[in-house]
Short mmCIF file of C-alpha atoms in Angstrom, two decimals:
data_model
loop_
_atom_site.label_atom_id
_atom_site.label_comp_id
_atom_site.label_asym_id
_atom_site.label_seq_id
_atom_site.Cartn_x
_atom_site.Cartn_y
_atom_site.Cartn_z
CA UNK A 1 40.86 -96.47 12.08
CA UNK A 2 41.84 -92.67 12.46
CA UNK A 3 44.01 -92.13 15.46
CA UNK A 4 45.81 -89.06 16.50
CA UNK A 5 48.75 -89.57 18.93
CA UNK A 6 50.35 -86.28 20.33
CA UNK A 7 54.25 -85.03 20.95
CA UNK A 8 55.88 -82.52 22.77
CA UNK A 9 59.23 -80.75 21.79
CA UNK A 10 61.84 -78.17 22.64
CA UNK A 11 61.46 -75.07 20.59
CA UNK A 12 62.78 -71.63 20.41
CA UNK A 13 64.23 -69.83 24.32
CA UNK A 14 63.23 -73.29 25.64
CA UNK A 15 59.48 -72.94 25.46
CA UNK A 16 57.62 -75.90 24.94
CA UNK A 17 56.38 -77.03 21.17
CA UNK A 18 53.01 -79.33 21.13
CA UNK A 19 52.03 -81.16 18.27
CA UNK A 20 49.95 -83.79 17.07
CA UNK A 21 49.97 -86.23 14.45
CA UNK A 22 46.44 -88.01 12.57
CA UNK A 23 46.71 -91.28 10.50
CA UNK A 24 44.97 -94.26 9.50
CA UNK A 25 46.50 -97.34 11.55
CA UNK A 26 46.18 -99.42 8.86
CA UNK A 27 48.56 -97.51 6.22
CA UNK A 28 51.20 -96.38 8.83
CA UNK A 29 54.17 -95.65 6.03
CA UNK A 30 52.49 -92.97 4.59
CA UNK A 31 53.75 -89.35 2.91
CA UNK A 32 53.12 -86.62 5.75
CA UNK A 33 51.58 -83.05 5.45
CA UNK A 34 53.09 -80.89 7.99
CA UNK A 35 50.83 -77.83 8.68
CA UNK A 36 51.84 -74.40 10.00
CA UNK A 37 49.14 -72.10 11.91
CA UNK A 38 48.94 -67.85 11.76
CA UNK A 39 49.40 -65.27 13.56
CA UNK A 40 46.92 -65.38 16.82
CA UNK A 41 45.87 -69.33 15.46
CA UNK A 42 46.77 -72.58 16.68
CA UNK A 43 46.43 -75.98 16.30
CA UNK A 44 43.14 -76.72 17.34
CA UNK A 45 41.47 -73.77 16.29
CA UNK A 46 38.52 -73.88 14.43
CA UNK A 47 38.17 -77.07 11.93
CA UNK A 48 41.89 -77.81 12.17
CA UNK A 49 40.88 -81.05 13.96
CA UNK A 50 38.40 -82.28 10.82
CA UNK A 51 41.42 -81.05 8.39
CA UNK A 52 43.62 -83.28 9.54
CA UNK A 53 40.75 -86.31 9.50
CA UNK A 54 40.16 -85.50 5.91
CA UNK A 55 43.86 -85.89 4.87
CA UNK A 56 44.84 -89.02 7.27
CA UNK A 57 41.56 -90.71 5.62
CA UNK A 58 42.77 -89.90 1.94
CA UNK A 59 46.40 -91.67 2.98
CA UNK A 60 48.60 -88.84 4.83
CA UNK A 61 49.82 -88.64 8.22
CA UNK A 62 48.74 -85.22 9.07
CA UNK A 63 51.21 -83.27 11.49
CA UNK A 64 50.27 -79.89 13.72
CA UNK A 65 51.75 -78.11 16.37
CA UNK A 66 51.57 -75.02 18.14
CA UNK A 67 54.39 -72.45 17.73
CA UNK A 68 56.18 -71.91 21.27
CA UNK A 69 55.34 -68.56 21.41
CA UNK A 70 52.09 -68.85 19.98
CA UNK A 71 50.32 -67.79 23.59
CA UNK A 72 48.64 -71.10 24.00
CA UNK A 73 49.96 -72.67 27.40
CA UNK A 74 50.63 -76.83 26.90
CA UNK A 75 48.18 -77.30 30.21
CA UNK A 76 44.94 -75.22 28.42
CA UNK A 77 45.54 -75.75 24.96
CA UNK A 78 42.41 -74.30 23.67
CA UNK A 79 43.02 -70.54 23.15
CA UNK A 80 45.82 -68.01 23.04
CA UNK A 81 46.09 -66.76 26.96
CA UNK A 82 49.67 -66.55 27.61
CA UNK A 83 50.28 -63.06 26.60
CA UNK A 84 53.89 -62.58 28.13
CA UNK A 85 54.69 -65.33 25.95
CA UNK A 86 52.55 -64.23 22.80
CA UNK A 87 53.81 -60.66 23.41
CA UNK A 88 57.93 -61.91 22.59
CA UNK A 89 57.32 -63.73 19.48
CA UNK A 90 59.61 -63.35 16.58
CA UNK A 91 59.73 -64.62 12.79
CA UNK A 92 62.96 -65.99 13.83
CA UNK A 93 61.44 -68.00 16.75
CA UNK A 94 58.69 -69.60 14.33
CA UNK A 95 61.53 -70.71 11.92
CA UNK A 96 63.18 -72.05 14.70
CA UNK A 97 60.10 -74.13 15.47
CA UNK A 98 59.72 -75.38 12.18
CA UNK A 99 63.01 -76.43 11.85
CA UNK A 100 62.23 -78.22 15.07
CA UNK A 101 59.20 -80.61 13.74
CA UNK A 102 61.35 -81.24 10.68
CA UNK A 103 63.82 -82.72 12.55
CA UNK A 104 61.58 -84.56 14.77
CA UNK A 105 59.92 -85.56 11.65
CA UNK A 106 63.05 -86.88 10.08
CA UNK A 107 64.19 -88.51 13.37
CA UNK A 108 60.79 -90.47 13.48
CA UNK A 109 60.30 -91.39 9.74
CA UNK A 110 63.57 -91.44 8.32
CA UNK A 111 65.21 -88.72 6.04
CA UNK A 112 63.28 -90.35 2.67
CA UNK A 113 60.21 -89.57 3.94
CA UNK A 114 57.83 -87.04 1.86
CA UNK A 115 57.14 -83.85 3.51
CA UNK A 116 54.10 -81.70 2.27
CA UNK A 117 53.91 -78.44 3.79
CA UNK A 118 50.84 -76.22 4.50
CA UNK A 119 50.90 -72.96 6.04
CA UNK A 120 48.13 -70.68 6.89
CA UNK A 121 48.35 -66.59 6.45
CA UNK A 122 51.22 -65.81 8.75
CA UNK A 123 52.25 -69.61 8.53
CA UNK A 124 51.92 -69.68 4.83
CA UNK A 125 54.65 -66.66 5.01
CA UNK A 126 56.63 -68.76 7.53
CA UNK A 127 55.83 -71.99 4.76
CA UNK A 128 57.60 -70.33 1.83
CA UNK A 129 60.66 -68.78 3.37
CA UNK A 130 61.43 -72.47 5.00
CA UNK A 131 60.39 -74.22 1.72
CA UNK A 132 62.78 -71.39 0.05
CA UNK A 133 66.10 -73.24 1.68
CA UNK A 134 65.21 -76.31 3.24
CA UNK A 135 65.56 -79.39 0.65
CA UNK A 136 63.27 -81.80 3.15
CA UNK A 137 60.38 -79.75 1.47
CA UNK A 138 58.65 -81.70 -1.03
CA UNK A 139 55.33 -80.13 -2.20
CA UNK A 140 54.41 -76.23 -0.78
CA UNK A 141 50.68 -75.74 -0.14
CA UNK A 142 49.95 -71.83 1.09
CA UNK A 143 46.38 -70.75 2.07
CA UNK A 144 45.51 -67.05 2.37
CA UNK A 145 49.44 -66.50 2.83
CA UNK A 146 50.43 -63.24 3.72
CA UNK A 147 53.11 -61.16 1.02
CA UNK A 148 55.03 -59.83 3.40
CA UNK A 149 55.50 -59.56 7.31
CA UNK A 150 55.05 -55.72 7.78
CA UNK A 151 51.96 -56.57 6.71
CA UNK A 152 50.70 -57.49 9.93
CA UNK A 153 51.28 -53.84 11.72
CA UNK A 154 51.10 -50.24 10.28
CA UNK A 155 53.76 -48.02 9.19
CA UNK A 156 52.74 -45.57 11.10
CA UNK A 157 53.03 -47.64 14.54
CA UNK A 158 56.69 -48.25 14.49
CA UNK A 159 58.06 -44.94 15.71
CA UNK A 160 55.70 -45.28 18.71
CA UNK A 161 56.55 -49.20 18.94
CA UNK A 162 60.24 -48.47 19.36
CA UNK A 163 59.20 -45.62 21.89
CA UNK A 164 56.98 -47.06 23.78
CA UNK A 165 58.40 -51.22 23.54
CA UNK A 166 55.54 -52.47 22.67
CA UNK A 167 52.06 -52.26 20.56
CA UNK A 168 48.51 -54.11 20.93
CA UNK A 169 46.41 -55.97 18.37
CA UNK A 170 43.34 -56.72 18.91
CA UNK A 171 41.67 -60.44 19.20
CA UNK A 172 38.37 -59.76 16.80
CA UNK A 173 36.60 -62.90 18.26
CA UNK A 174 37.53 -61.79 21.97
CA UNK A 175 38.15 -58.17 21.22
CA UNK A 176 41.09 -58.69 23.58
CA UNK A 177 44.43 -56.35 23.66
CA UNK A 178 46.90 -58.83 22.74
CA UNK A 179 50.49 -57.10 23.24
CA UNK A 180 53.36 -57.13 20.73
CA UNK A 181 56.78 -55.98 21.93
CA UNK A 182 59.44 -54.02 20.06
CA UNK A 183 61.50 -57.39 19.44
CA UNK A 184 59.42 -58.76 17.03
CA UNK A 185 59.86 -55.24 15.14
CA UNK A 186 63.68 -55.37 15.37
CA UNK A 187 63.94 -58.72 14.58
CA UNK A 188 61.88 -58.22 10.80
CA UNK A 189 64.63 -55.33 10.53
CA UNK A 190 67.89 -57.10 11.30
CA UNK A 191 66.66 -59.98 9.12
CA UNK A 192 64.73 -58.01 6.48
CA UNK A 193 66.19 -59.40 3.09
CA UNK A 194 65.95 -63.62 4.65
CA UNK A 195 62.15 -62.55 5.78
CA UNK A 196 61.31 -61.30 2.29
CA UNK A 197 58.66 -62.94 1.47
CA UNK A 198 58.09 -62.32 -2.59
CA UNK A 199 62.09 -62.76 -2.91
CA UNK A 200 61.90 -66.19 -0.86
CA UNK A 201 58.80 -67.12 -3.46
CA UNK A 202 61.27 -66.46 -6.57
CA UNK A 203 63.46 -69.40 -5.21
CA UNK A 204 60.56 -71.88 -4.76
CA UNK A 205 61.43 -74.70 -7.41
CA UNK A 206 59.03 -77.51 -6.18
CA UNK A 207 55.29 -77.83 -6.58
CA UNK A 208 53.10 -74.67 -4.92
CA UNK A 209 49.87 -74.39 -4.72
CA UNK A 210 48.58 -71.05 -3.58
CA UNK A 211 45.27 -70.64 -2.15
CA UNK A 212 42.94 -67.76 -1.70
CA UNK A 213 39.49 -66.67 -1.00
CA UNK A 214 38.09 -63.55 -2.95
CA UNK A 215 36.22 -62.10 0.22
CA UNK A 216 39.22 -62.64 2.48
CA UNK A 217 39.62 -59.19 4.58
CA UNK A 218 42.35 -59.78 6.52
CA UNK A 219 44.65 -60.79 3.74
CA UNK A 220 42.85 -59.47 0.93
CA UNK A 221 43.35 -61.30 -2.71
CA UNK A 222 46.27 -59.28 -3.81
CA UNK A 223 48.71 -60.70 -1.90
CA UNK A 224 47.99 -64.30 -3.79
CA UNK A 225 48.54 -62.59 -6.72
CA UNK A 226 52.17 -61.09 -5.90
CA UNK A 227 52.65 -64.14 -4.75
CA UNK A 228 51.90 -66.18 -7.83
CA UNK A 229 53.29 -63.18 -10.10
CA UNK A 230 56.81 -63.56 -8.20
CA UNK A 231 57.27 -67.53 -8.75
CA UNK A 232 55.36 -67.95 -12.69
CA UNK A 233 55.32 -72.19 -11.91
CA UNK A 234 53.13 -71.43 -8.93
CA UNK A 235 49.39 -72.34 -9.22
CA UNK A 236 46.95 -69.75 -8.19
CA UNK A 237 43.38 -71.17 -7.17
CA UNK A 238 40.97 -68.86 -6.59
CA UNK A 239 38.17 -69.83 -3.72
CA UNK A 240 34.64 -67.76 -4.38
CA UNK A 241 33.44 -66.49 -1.62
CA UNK A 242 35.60 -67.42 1.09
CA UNK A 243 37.00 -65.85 3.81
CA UNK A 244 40.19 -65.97 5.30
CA UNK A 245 39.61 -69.20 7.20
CA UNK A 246 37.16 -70.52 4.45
CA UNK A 247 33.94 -70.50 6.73
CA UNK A 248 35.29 -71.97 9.79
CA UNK A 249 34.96 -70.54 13.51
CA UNK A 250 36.15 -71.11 17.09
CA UNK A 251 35.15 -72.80 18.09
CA UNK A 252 33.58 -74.89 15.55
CA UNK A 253 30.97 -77.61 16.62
CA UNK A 254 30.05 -79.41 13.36
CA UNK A 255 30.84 -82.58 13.06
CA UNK A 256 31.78 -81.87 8.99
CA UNK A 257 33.63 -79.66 7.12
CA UNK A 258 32.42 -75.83 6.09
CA UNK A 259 31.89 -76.31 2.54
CA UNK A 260 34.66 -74.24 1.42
CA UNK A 261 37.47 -75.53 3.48
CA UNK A 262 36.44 -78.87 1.94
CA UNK A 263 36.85 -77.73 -1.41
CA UNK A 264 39.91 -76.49 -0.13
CA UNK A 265 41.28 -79.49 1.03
CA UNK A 266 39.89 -81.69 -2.19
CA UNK A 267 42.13 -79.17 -4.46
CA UNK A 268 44.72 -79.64 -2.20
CA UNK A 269 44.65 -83.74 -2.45
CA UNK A 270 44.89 -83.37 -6.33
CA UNK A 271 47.50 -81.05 -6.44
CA UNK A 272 49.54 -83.32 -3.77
CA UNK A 273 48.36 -86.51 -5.71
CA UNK A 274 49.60 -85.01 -9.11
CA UNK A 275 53.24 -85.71 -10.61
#
């Protein structure tokens, strides 16, 4: 039977991490897949829910959690509303997250246990600088990863971000300002060569799978390929006609997979079931 139990953690300035982990209670000592959400996602957005079904029925304990700053309050865990808290996100507070799980991870299952990470655009960023210096990392999975973090603003809005303190994105399924202060800005530039992205993916040396949809428009197709053109052992896989979250929504009321997330997550079982 499928279960899902659910934890709670201390993660970066205090703020509270919540996470949840899916597995088959027959096959309890199995190898885990931790997964990492984006920028403006979290855990149970979309088809993240069926995800983690498909992998704890194909013999993984599946493992996600919400980054602390992620702006998704512990009491109404369905959607990013907490913008004071989305608003002072840093890279350097979703590293400190990660780091976080793994240790819970390795408190709770022992320090031999496999670790399979999966991180999603911003998240697969996040994925390959940890899986760059942390030897807990067995197997790297990215989808739609972003190349680099300055990706995620323009140029032109960081003389006016360091002006004013502070920008706004915009939620496209909401259309909602979403504030972004100056912190997360000066924290990219005081740690600019660790959050390098394509230099972290030169000093991956386990198994990576890198996945991409071709009509993906917020992280369009070329940032796969500096990706795979920066570590040559990489594997590039290629995803026709999906977007950037591989025809899910949110929210997302079928009881099955979209179609292309699920040939998503079969490539990713044979890649993680391979030698």
């Amino acid at each position: 039977m499928i279960t899902q139990s659910d934890f709670s953690l201390s993660g970066a300035d205090g703020k509270l991490i919540i996470g949840d982990i899916t597995f088959d209670d027959k096959n309890p000592n199995t190898p885990i897949v931790l997964f990492v959400h984006g920028f403006k996602g979290f855990k149970d957005w979309g088809a993240h829910n069926l995800v983690a079904r498909y992998f704890a029925s194909n013999g993984y304990r599946y493992i996600k959690f919400n980054l602390s700053h992620s702006g998704v309050p512990a009491d109404n865990p369905i959607d990013v509303t907490d913008m004071e808290t989305f608003a002072n996100n840093t890279v350097s507070k979703e590293l400190f997250d990660i780091n976080a799980v793994l240790d819970f991870i390795e408190k709770a299952y022992g320090k031999g246990t496999e670790i399979n990470l999966i991180g999603h655009s911003r998240g697969g960023g996040l994925a390959i600088i940890e899986a760059s210096n942390d030897l807990r990392i067995n197997k790297l999975i990215t989808w739609s990863a972003i190349s680099s973090f300055n990706s995620l603003w323009k140029k032109e809005q960081e003389s006016e971000w360091k002006k004013t303190g502070k920008i706004f994105v915009v939620n496209a399924r909401t259309k909602e300002q979403m504030p972004l202060n100056v912190t997360l800005l000066e924290d990219f530039e005081e740690n600019d060569e660790t959050f390098n992205i394509l230099n972290a993916s030169k000093r991956i040396n386990i198994p990576w799978l890198i996945v991409q949809g071709d009509d993906d428009v917020n992280v369009p197709f070329e940032h796969a390929q500096k990706l795979a053109d920066a570590n040559p052992n990489s594997r590039l896989v290629k995803i026709e006609g999906a977007n950037h979250v591989y025809g899910a929504t949110q929210p997302y009321e079928n009881e099955t997979l979209p179609p292309l997330l699920f040939k998503v997550c079969e490539k990713c079982l044979v890649f993680l079931g391979g030698e």
